[in-house]
XYZ file of C-alpha atoms in Angstrom:
672
model
C -13.148 -29.387 -12.239
C -12.233 -28.657 -8.641
C -9.781 -25.854 -9.479
C -12.257 -24.095 -11.785
C -14.949 -24.338 -9.097
C -12.686 -22.655 -6.535
C -11.636 -19.972 -9.006
C -15.327 -19.264 -9.628
C -15.942 -19.109 -5.868
C -13.247 -16.463 -5.474
C -14.627 -14.544 -8.450
C -18.112 -14.649 -6.918
C -16.828 -12.598 -3.957
C -16.551 -9.645 -6.357
C -19.281 -10.673 -8.780
C -20.841 -7.195 -8.963
C -17.617 -5.666 -10.283
C -17.018 -8.592 -12.665
C -20.607 -8.652 -13.959
C -20.476 -4.876 -14.479
C -17.211 -5.245 -16.397
C -18.584 -8.078 -18.529
C -21.746 -6.083 -19.336
C -19.542 -3.216 -20.506
C -17.532 -5.708 -22.531
C -20.719 -7.059 -24.140
C -21.866 -3.523 -25.024
C -18.426 -2.792 -26.453
C -18.586 -5.920 -28.628
C -22.154 -5.125 -29.738
C -21.131 -1.605 -30.739
C -18.153 -2.966 -32.620
C -20.223 -5.577 -34.484
C -22.529 -2.844 -35.792
C -19.743 -1.801 -38.165
C -20.436 -4.325 -40.987
C -24.154 -3.438 -40.960
C -23.353 0.257 -41.251
C -20.919 -0.500 -44.093
C -23.550 -2.630 -45.864
C -26.066 0.203 -45.540
C -23.605 2.728 -46.996
C -22.689 0.463 -49.935
C -26.098 -1.008 -50.830
C -28.426 1.876 -49.950
C -26.312 4.863 -50.921
C -23.234 4.068 -53.025
C -24.991 1.405 -55.150
C -28.407 2.859 -54.343
C -28.416 5.272 -57.297
C -29.200 2.258 -59.532
C -32.633 2.017 -57.909
C -35.771 3.551 -59.423
C -35.828 7.325 -60.089
C -38.967 9.334 -60.889
C -39.494 12.684 -62.484
C -40.682 15.214 -59.900
C -40.820 18.878 -58.966
C -37.840 20.800 -57.613
C -37.426 20.166 -53.918
C -35.593 18.228 -51.229
C -33.534 15.233 -52.517
C -34.403 16.174 -56.125
C -31.611 16.183 -58.733
C -31.598 18.357 -61.847
C -30.611 16.730 -65.164
C -31.158 18.371 -68.542
C -33.747 20.790 -67.157
C -35.755 18.050 -65.469
C -35.877 17.120 -61.768
C -35.596 13.516 -60.596
C -35.838 11.858 -57.175
C -35.089 8.327 -55.959
C -38.159 6.210 -55.301
C -37.014 5.645 -51.671
C -37.097 9.406 -50.939
C -40.714 10.075 -51.961
C -42.965 10.777 -49.015
C -46.268 8.969 -48.626
C -48.876 10.347 -51.025
C -46.326 12.363 -52.991
C -46.970 12.173 -56.752
C -44.412 10.264 -58.815
C -43.691 11.049 -62.434
C -42.016 9.126 -65.222
C -39.614 6.364 -64.050
C -35.982 6.531 -65.221
C -32.732 4.697 -64.425
C -29.083 5.469 -63.648
C -26.983 2.364 -64.369
C -23.325 1.408 -64.301
C -21.898 -0.464 -67.262
C -18.255 -1.335 -66.619
C -16.678 1.956 -65.542
C -19.283 4.080 -67.348
C -22.492 5.449 -65.753
C -25.442 6.028 -68.127
C -28.884 7.643 -67.936
C -31.864 5.711 -69.352
C -35.070 7.679 -69.951
C -37.378 4.781 -69.032
C -37.722 1.827 -66.709
C -35.483 -1.088 -67.684
C -34.448 -4.271 -65.798
C -31.512 -3.776 -63.446
C -30.689 -7.487 -63.218
C -28.710 -9.202 -65.914
C -25.574 -8.754 -67.898
C -25.064 -5.197 -69.221
C -23.108 -4.037 -72.254
C -22.937 -1.063 -74.634
C -23.454 -1.424 -78.398
C -22.743 1.990 -79.839
C -25.521 4.269 -78.499
C -27.555 1.297 -77.315
C -27.611 -0.297 -73.827
C -27.972 -4.092 -74.010
C -29.245 -6.049 -70.935
C -29.273 -9.848 -71.191
C -31.255 -11.930 -68.663
C -32.558 -15.494 -68.906
C -31.851 -15.673 -72.647
C -33.841 -12.476 -73.286
C -32.272 -9.262 -74.484
C -33.430 -5.695 -73.753
C -32.071 -2.895 -75.946
C -32.604 0.783 -75.202
C -31.023 4.162 -75.918
C -28.956 5.846 -73.200
C -27.106 9.041 -72.438
C -23.604 8.863 -70.927
C -23.151 10.766 -67.688
C -20.169 12.996 -67.087
C -18.415 12.967 -63.706
C -20.099 16.244 -62.754
C -23.553 14.931 -63.763
C -22.939 11.684 -61.868
C -21.966 13.608 -58.731
C -25.236 15.514 -59.109
C -27.154 12.241 -58.742
C -24.991 11.418 -55.678
C -25.732 14.743 -53.950
C -28.739 13.401 -51.915
C -26.574 10.453 -50.740
C -23.600 12.439 -49.425
C -25.251 13.812 -46.228
C -26.718 10.380 -45.521
C -23.332 8.688 -45.995
C -21.686 11.292 -43.753
C -24.426 10.716 -41.169
C -23.788 6.959 -41.186
C -20.026 7.517 -40.971
C -20.581 9.839 -37.981
C -22.894 7.221 -36.449
C -20.225 4.536 -36.929
C -17.575 6.818 -35.433
C -19.878 7.341 -32.446
C -20.191 3.556 -32.078
C -16.394 3.277 -32.127
C -16.163 5.893 -29.358
C -18.832 4.098 -27.319
C -17.034 0.806 -27.852
C -13.739 2.378 -26.717
C -15.323 3.835 -23.561
C -16.896 0.501 -22.616
C -13.665 -1.307 -23.522
C -11.745 0.946 -21.141
C -14.377 0.456 -18.438
C -14.367 -3.326 -18.684
C -10.568 -3.437 -18.672
C -10.350 -1.169 -15.615
C -13.012 -2.935 -13.569
C -11.937 -6.428 -14.588
C -8.364 -5.671 -13.496
C -9.673 -4.074 -10.320
C -11.680 -7.213 -9.553
C -8.680 -9.413 -10.392
C -6.428 -7.425 -8.073
C -9.006 -7.711 -5.278
C -9.354 -11.469 -5.865
C -5.595 -12.038 -5.788
C -5.281 -9.798 -2.726
C -7.929 -11.915 -0.998
C -6.339 -15.161 -2.199
C -2.864 -14.160 -0.992
C -4.302 -13.128 2.370
C -6.098 -16.471 2.637
C -2.974 -18.439 1.712
C -0.729 -16.479 4.066
C -3.264 -16.748 6.893
C -3.603 -20.470 6.218
C 0.181 -20.895 6.295
C 0.199 -19.544 9.867
C -2.430 -22.163 10.771
C -0.591 -25.111 9.250
C 0.975 -27.539 11.716
C 4.753 -27.390 12.028
C 4.851 -30.924 10.645
C 3.863 -29.562 7.199
C 7.007 -27.439 6.979
C 9.267 -30.377 7.829
C 9.097 -31.522 4.191
C 8.192 -28.279 2.424
C 11.077 -25.859 1.703
C 10.301 -22.204 2.400
C 11.053 -21.224 -1.218
C 8.296 -23.505 -2.513
C 5.773 -21.998 -0.128
C 6.859 -18.500 -1.209
C 6.391 -19.467 -4.880
C 2.772 -20.428 -4.200
C 2.009 -17.151 -2.432
C 3.669 -14.976 -5.106
C 4.316 -16.623 -8.498
C 1.287 -18.909 -8.572
C -1.189 -16.245 -7.467
C 0.243 -13.848 -10.078
C -0.388 -16.489 -12.760
C -3.964 -16.799 -11.467
C -4.304 -13.013 -11.729
C -3.629 -13.312 -15.468
C -6.588 -15.691 -15.650
C -9.012 -13.093 -14.328
C -7.523 -10.132 -16.216
C -6.413 -11.473 -19.594
C -7.913 -14.928 -20.065
C -11.386 -14.128 -18.716
C -11.618 -10.896 -20.742
C -10.417 -12.577 -23.938
C -12.575 -15.670 -23.538
C -15.689 -13.678 -22.704
C -15.190 -11.065 -25.434
C -14.271 -13.773 -27.949
C -17.344 -15.842 -27.029
C -19.625 -12.800 -27.333
C -17.930 -11.898 -30.620
C -18.395 -15.406 -31.989
C -22.067 -15.536 -30.940
C -22.634 -11.992 -32.221
C -20.959 -12.719 -35.567
C -22.939 -15.940 -36.054
C -26.193 -14.102 -35.285
C -25.188 -11.292 -37.653
C -24.369 -13.816 -40.399
C -27.782 -15.443 -39.944
C -29.444 -12.035 -40.185
C -27.598 -11.340 -43.432
C -27.831 -14.856 -44.894
C -28.785 -18.132 -43.185
C -26.349 -20.091 -45.379
C -23.472 -17.895 -44.214
C -24.468 -18.530 -40.583
C -24.451 -22.312 -41.119
C -21.044 -22.184 -42.774
C -19.739 -20.079 -39.854
C -20.887 -22.772 -37.408
C -18.471 -25.226 -39.037
C -15.584 -23.312 -37.457
C -16.811 -23.935 -33.874
C -15.957 -27.697 -33.739
C -12.457 -26.836 -34.936
C -11.780 -24.734 -31.817
C -13.222 -27.457 -29.522
C -10.947 -30.157 -30.980
C -8.072 -27.698 -30.935
C -8.609 -26.991 -27.222
C -8.649 -30.675 -26.272
C -5.435 -31.465 -28.161
C -3.638 -28.419 -26.766
C -4.635 -29.013 -23.151
C -3.520 -32.639 -23.295
C 0.115 -31.572 -23.703
C 0.096 -28.091 -22.130
C -1.176 -29.289 -18.749
C 1.712 -31.749 -18.412
C 4.362 -29.201 -19.425
C 2.992 -26.431 -17.200
C 2.914 -28.684 -14.147
C 6.612 -29.422 -14.598
C 7.472 -25.771 -15.355
C 5.777 -24.456 -12.214
C 7.325 -27.222 -10.125
C 10.763 -26.239 -11.403
C 10.048 -22.587 -10.579
C 9.272 -23.671 -7.015
C 12.444 -25.760 -6.887
C 14.493 -22.812 -8.139
C 12.918 -20.497 -5.555
C 13.581 -23.054 -2.838
C 17.210 -23.437 -3.833
C 17.776 -19.673 -4.065
C 16.217 -19.215 -0.628
C 18.337 -22.020 0.819
C 21.537 -20.737 -0.829
C 21.050 -17.184 0.450
C 20.342 -18.437 3.976
C 23.394 -20.701 3.911
C 25.736 -18.471 1.889
C 28.292 -18.282 4.708
C 28.533 -22.101 4.783
C 28.699 -22.326 0.968
C 31.563 -19.851 0.844
C 33.315 -21.159 3.945
C 33.446 -24.720 2.575
C 34.025 -23.739 -1.061
C 30.745 -25.187 -2.347
C 30.107 -22.420 -4.901
C 30.787 -24.684 -7.906
C 28.587 -27.550 -6.678
C 25.774 -25.143 -5.768
C 26.031 -23.529 -9.214
C 25.839 -26.943 -10.906
C 22.755 -27.918 -8.907
C 21.101 -24.631 -9.848
C 22.044 -25.062 -13.522
C 20.460 -28.537 -13.533
C 17.144 -27.125 -12.304
C 17.401 -24.142 -14.644
C 18.186 -26.395 -17.624
C 15.183 -28.585 -16.852
C 12.983 -25.489 -16.635
C 14.367 -24.221 -19.959
C 13.759 -27.617 -21.622
C 10.048 -27.664 -20.773
C 9.660 -23.960 -21.542
C 10.949 -24.796 -25.022
C 8.425 -27.624 -25.316
C 5.666 -25.144 -24.450
C 7.102 -22.705 -26.993
C 6.955 -25.356 -29.744
C 3.416 -26.311 -28.752
C 2.260 -22.678 -28.779
C 3.957 -22.097 -32.131
C 2.294 -25.139 -33.704
C -1.178 -24.327 -32.367
C -0.914 -20.530 -32.356
C -1.215 -17.731 -34.877
C 0.218 -19.633 -37.862
C -2.444 -22.333 -37.803
C -5.291 -19.892 -37.212
C -3.907 -17.802 -40.082
C -4.133 -20.786 -42.441
C -7.704 -21.528 -41.339
C -8.586 -17.856 -41.801
C -7.316 -17.810 -45.388
C -9.094 -21.093 -46.234
C -12.362 -19.857 -44.718
C -12.213 -16.517 -46.530
C -11.449 -18.224 -49.859
C -14.406 -20.574 -49.339
C -16.807 -17.746 -48.525
C -15.605 -15.489 -51.328
C -15.775 -18.374 -53.814
C -19.286 -19.373 -52.782
C -20.963 -16.007 -52.231
C -18.807 -14.092 -54.701
C -19.704 -16.580 -57.400
C -23.375 -16.076 -56.600
C -23.037 -12.284 -56.873
C -21.607 -12.633 -60.371
C -24.494 -14.726 -61.669
C -27.350 -13.289 -63.630
C -29.632 -13.417 -60.622
C -27.247 -11.268 -58.512
C -28.442 -13.028 -55.360
C -25.807 -11.291 -53.214
C -25.261 -7.547 -53.355
C -21.849 -5.924 -53.110
C -22.675 -4.536 -49.651
C -23.833 -7.970 -48.512
C -20.615 -9.517 -49.825
C -18.523 -6.917 -47.999
C -20.432 -7.453 -44.733
C -20.103 -11.264 -44.926
C -16.351 -11.127 -45.592
C -15.922 -8.578 -42.787
C -17.907 -10.745 -40.353
C -15.965 -13.894 -41.282
C -12.751 -12.019 -40.512
C -14.293 -10.941 -37.209
C -15.276 -14.555 -36.472
C -11.731 -15.790 -36.932
C -10.209 -12.968 -34.879
C -11.855 -14.075 -31.585
C -10.928 -17.681 -32.380
C -7.357 -16.469 -32.628
C -7.840 -14.613 -29.316
C -9.020 -17.806 -27.607
C -6.134 -19.858 -29.000
C -3.600 -17.252 -27.884
C -4.916 -17.522 -24.312
C -4.559 -21.307 -24.077
C -1.069 -20.955 -22.606
C -2.178 -18.430 -19.967
C -5.244 -20.537 -19.168
C -3.204 -23.689 -18.577
C -0.615 -21.812 -16.504
C -3.383 -20.301 -14.380
C -5.126 -23.659 -13.860
C -1.884 -25.363 -12.864
C -0.997 -22.448 -10.575
C -4.495 -22.576 -9.098
C -4.160 -26.295 -8.460
C -0.889 -25.703 -6.582
C -2.231 -22.752 -4.577
C -5.452 -24.527 -3.650
C -3.589 -27.700 -2.696
C -1.872 -25.570 -0.050
C -5.237 -24.176 1.099
C -6.600 -27.730 1.231
C -3.932 -28.779 3.714
C -5.671 -29.305 7.068
C -4.892 -26.365 9.319
C -5.398 -25.748 12.996
C -8.677 -24.301 14.161
C -8.369 -20.654 15.156
C -10.079 -19.678 18.371
C -10.530 -16.183 19.759
C -11.489 -17.619 23.136
C -9.361 -16.348 26.002
C -8.805 -18.238 29.221
C -7.543 -16.895 32.524
C -3.796 -17.180 33.042
C -3.298 -20.743 34.238
C -1.082 -21.634 37.194
C 1.355 -23.720 35.185
C 1.135 -27.184 36.712
C 2.335 -29.496 33.929
C 2.042 -33.296 33.815
C 3.231 -35.738 31.124
C 1.539 -39.129 31.507
C 3.011 -42.038 29.521
C 3.646 -39.883 26.452
C 5.108 -41.439 23.296
C 5.728 -39.562 20.056
C 7.419 -39.940 16.662
C 7.888 -37.524 13.764
C 7.559 -40.507 11.440
C 5.170 -43.401 11.752
C 6.467 -46.201 13.990
C 9.721 -44.323 14.689
C 9.261 -42.967 18.207
C 11.668 -40.343 19.527
C 9.874 -40.194 22.908
C 8.931 -43.396 24.698
C 6.657 -43.564 27.731
C 7.607 -40.142 29.159
C 6.062 -39.360 32.548
C 6.883 -36.443 34.868
C 5.182 -33.484 36.511
C 6.168 -29.874 37.179
C 4.419 -27.703 39.734
C 3.751 -23.968 39.514
C 6.941 -21.959 39.942
C 9.252 -24.947 39.534
C 12.254 -25.008 37.220
C 12.672 -28.258 35.300
C 15.865 -28.886 33.338
C 16.092 -31.320 30.419
C 19.521 -32.695 29.578
C 20.803 -35.375 27.280
C 22.766 -36.012 24.139
C 21.601 -34.770 20.722
C 18.551 -36.745 19.591
C 17.570 -37.800 23.090
C 14.178 -36.036 22.802
C 14.654 -32.814 24.813
C 13.254 -30.441 22.172
C 10.525 -32.925 21.236
C 9.080 -32.656 24.761
C 8.812 -28.897 24.350
C 7.308 -29.266 20.854
C 4.560 -31.403 22.372
C 3.962 -28.976 25.241
C 3.499 -26.129 22.746
C 1.361 -28.391 20.551
C 3.584 -27.848 17.547
C 2.985 -31.596 17.316
C 0.511 -33.852 19.128
C 1.603 -36.999 20.927
C 0.863 -40.441 19.480
C 0.167 -41.926 22.900
C -0.372 -40.659 26.419
C -1.684 -37.381 27.821
C -0.224 -33.948 28.561
C -2.085 -31.854 31.112
C -1.846 -28.253 32.293
C -3.580 -27.566 35.597
C -5.240 -30.968 35.230
C -6.739 -30.253 31.766
C -5.738 -32.205 28.662
C -4.016 -29.775 26.282
C -5.801 -31.454 23.338
C -8.997 -29.885 24.708
C -7.470 -26.402 24.575
C -7.259 -24.583 21.182
C -3.702 -24.014 19.991
C -3.813 -20.202 20.194
C -5.513 -20.263 23.575
C -2.966 -22.746 24.942
C 0.004 -20.671 23.785
C -1.444 -17.384 25.055
C 0.161 -17.945 28.456
C 3.331 -19.648 27.239
C 6.665 -18.160 26.247
C 9.763 -19.520 24.566
C 13.379 -18.437 24.119
C 15.302 -20.351 21.457
C 19.024 -20.972 21.101
C 18.977 -18.989 17.834
C 16.368 -16.295 18.466
C 14.397 -15.071 15.471
C 13.952 -11.329 15.004
C 11.612 -9.750 12.468
C 12.164 -6.703 10.295
C 11.137 -3.649 12.335
C 12.589 -2.139 15.508
C 13.827 -3.520 18.818
C 10.578 -2.378 20.441
C 8.384 -4.068 17.800
C 10.375 -7.291 18.214
C 9.679 -7.303 21.941
C 5.959 -6.461 21.732
C 5.304 -8.305 18.422
C 2.497 -5.819 17.814
C 0.534 -6.675 20.967
C -1.330 -3.520 22.015
C -1.428 -4.579 25.668
C 2.378 -4.455 25.811
C 3.084 -0.770 26.348
C 6.309 1.144 25.853
C 6.841 1.162 29.612
C 6.385 -2.632 29.730
C 8.968 -3.038 26.960
C 11.489 -0.811 28.755
C 10.960 -2.614 32.069
C 11.276 -6.072 30.480
C 14.518 -5.112 28.754
C 15.901 -3.632 31.967
C 14.908 -6.658 34.065
C 16.836 -9.066 31.824
C 19.853 -6.725 31.752
C 19.393 -5.818 28.092
C 19.592 -2.072 28.717
C 23.308 -2.482 29.544
C 24.105 -4.170 26.227
C 21.796 -2.163 23.956
C 22.225 1.303 25.479
C 24.972 2.266 22.986
C 22.609 1.929 19.991
C 21.830 5.424 18.583
C 18.033 5.046 18.464
C 17.639 2.774 21.507
C 14.375 0.836 21.352
C 13.634 2.385 17.944
C 16.831 1.035 16.404
C 15.945 -0.663 13.080
C 16.207 -4.438 12.922
C 16.684 -6.152 9.567
C 15.616 -9.714 8.752
C 16.771 -12.154 11.447
C 18.525 -9.276 13.275
C 21.607 -9.569 11.078
C 23.132 -6.294 12.333
C 22.978 -7.358 15.992
C 25.275 -9.722 17.873
C 24.093 -13.110 19.139
C 24.023 -11.761 22.697
C 21.953 -8.712 21.709
C 19.452 -10.855 19.824
C 19.157 -13.225 22.764
C 18.555 -10.379 25.247
C 15.773 -9.046 23.014
C 14.303 -12.556 22.941
C 14.443 -12.749 26.765
C 12.797 -9.334 27.076
C 10.076 -10.493 24.644
C 9.340 -13.535 26.818
C 9.188 -11.421 29.969
C 6.954 -8.755 28.383
C 4.363 -11.398 27.476
C 4.307 -12.549 31.142
C 3.808 -16.283 30.447
C 2.744 -18.831 33.047
C 4.980 -21.437 31.417
C 8.409 -20.485 30.098
C 10.664 -22.616 27.897
C 14.349 -21.810 27.533
C 15.594 -23.972 24.655
C 19.397 -23.898 25.004
C 19.007 -20.157 25.383
C 22.566 -19.482 26.575
C 24.401 -21.975 24.359
C 25.535 -19.555 21.641
C 26.395 -16.370 23.567
C 29.587 -15.100 25.138
C 30.419 -15.532 28.823
C 29.922 -11.843 29.667
C 26.440 -11.707 28.134
C 25.600 -15.048 29.715
C 26.428 -13.609 33.124
C 24.018 -10.722 32.466
C 21.329 -13.133 31.301
C 21.810 -15.423 34.282
C 20.985 -12.489 36.558
C 17.908 -11.644 34.504
C 16.765 -15.262 34.352
C 16.036 -15.286 38.083
C 13.592 -12.421 37.495
C 12.240 -14.165 34.406
C 11.591 -17.493 36.200
C 9.929 -16.011 39.277
C 6.365 -17.316 39.680
C 6.550 -19.287 36.409
C 6.912 -22.948 35.582
C 10.188 -22.951 33.678
C 11.606 -25.634 31.420
C 15.294 -25.328 30.532
C 16.959 -27.319 27.791
C 20.628 -26.894 28.592
C 23.981 -27.752 27.121
C 25.943 -26.127 29.916
C 25.045 -28.174 32.947
C 26.599 -25.553 35.231
C 23.629 -23.265 34.445
C 20.989 -25.668 35.811
C 22.447 -26.624 39.209
C 19.648 -24.703 40.947
C 16.838 -26.408 39.012
C 14.099 -27.973 41.152
C 14.345 -31.151 39.115
C 16.535 -32.386 36.308
C 15.352 -34.925 33.740
C 18.108 -36.909 32.040
C 16.988 -38.294 28.668
C 18.605 -41.012 26.595
C 17.172 -42.355 23.347
C 13.731 -40.953 24.097
C 13.414 -42.197 27.673
C 13.884 -40.554 31.079
C 16.773 -42.503 32.548
C 17.432 -40.297 35.601
C 15.394 -37.728 37.489
C 16.169 -35.548 40.511
C 18.085 -32.507 41.768
C 21.669 -31.699 40.860
C 22.964 -32.920 44.206
C 20.896 -36.106 44.128
C 21.970 -36.991 40.587
C 25.625 -36.319 41.372
C 25.361 -38.722 44.294
C 23.935 -41.425 42.017
C 27.055 -41.160 39.840
C 25.090 -42.199 36.796
C 24.720 -40.652 33.358
C 24.245 -37.094 34.636
C 27.357 -37.406 36.782
C 29.388 -38.548 33.777
C 28.130 -35.660 31.639
C 28.826 -33.111 34.357
C 32.317 -34.415 35.053
C 33.081 -34.384 31.334
C 32.106 -30.705 31.119
C 33.932 -29.796 34.314
C 37.122 -31.470 33.081
C 40.113 -29.698 31.535
C 38.618 -29.647 28.041
C 35.189 -28.523 29.223
C 33.441 -30.387 26.450
C 29.757 -29.963 25.786
C 27.081 -32.621 26.106
C 25.675 -33.263 22.644
């Protein structure tokens, strides 16, 4: 799967940390799985071990005194040590008895007065016995107590080791996950800045934000929770199956029957969960997009009383999201803990019935310790299965989120080049350029003109005539469908985007300011733009007159989009930014259309400084501001219909003349 492959590729960047964490996890699981073996040893070798052979011996280590004689378990005799008469300590019901000779330990036991009766294979063994008091019985247990305590201490040590490794794997796995998501978010954000402007024409900002934040956070859960659970559960399952085989091969084979169940379970679950999660994450993106759009346009919503309609649209998306969340909830409930609980009970009943029945037969094929260990291991086998099932939801969410995030990364971006070129002169030529935002719907048709270094070229025309499209092509926000655009005789398609824009500047009608300070918005973090350069640029465009009253001057904080500043102040900062970058080609996109007359007068003075020595393109609404342009291009429906100076065009009395006269009339209307 493509998504899984990419997730693995990201994980491989921090494979040392992940491998280290998984090794610690494996050691933790191994230490934990030692528990049933320790319990079996305690039960079979020590608690039930007193029913093994005892021999009369001399007083010494591990010897037990009973009625003036000393006895030791056969297992505690050292090599070459002399063994005396063999005796037995047996349990019959709740009573422990002492038998002064060797008798069979297998078979059904009962008491007949002062006689012990052992039946096995149709044969009956009868022998005298002596009942043991609690104190006498504890005497026989004395050699076992330090050994049991030692095993308990050993098991406690394993638990501590398991806890330490568990902590280590959790810490390092989360550390690796955080590093992976940090890297992924950086990659996505960097890639967003490389995407062509065309991509954002049909992709709301809220949806892009959701992929950088929500989707990557869901992927983080994959590395932290899902990976840890799946790996630990897999190791647990393998470890339990191996342990069952070590104890009893039949138990191991029966344990294997549970594995196909989880495989079928996974396939059924994923069939439905993938569909639901795709819709859920899409609705989250839609909700983010709508919230982002509503906040940005809140003044319009409130001004036109659209609160109710906006609320209804949001509720529709939210209801759809809730509907599919409920479907996921039902799916998780049906395939979650309840079902695994039923399987667990059935499996335990089957094992207890089979092996427990064997332990009650005359052959006693399964010891009590073995039975305990098998039941414990079966419980441990079902626990990781439950862990895997519980992570299905997170796994599907992460895979869907990964698919969405990687689809953004798969979008073809612009090549980034660090190559610098000398500041070009700024001779611009459009040669038979045609362009459309949509296929076969051209907004520019056979555009041809040239602008020499230092010239000012004005673009005028009604809304939709193609003025801004020309500038979009010059900046290579889009590439033309036909024709060629050249700067200093070189096709701009042969110049990398970043390199091309290095010596270009733009001032928009609605300037965008970033969170920071006035100074940071002028320099945009460029180290070559010094404080002195910032101050000079602001002074040259007349901004010092308008901004001087601010308490912190250039260090005055700027919030998102410069919301605390007036339109004129934001525009002056934008002009100062363009001047500080010292571009060879300058574009003023209706830069004075939304500011007051007083500020416009200040800017007009600064514009002469700004245009000096630069090829300047002005997209203007107010035709009075472009009378001094070296050439004026009049566009209509994507074509240049008139071209010349202000005086020449006025003499022609064509479209430009009509537009100018309309603006100069009593109503002073604006060309669209």
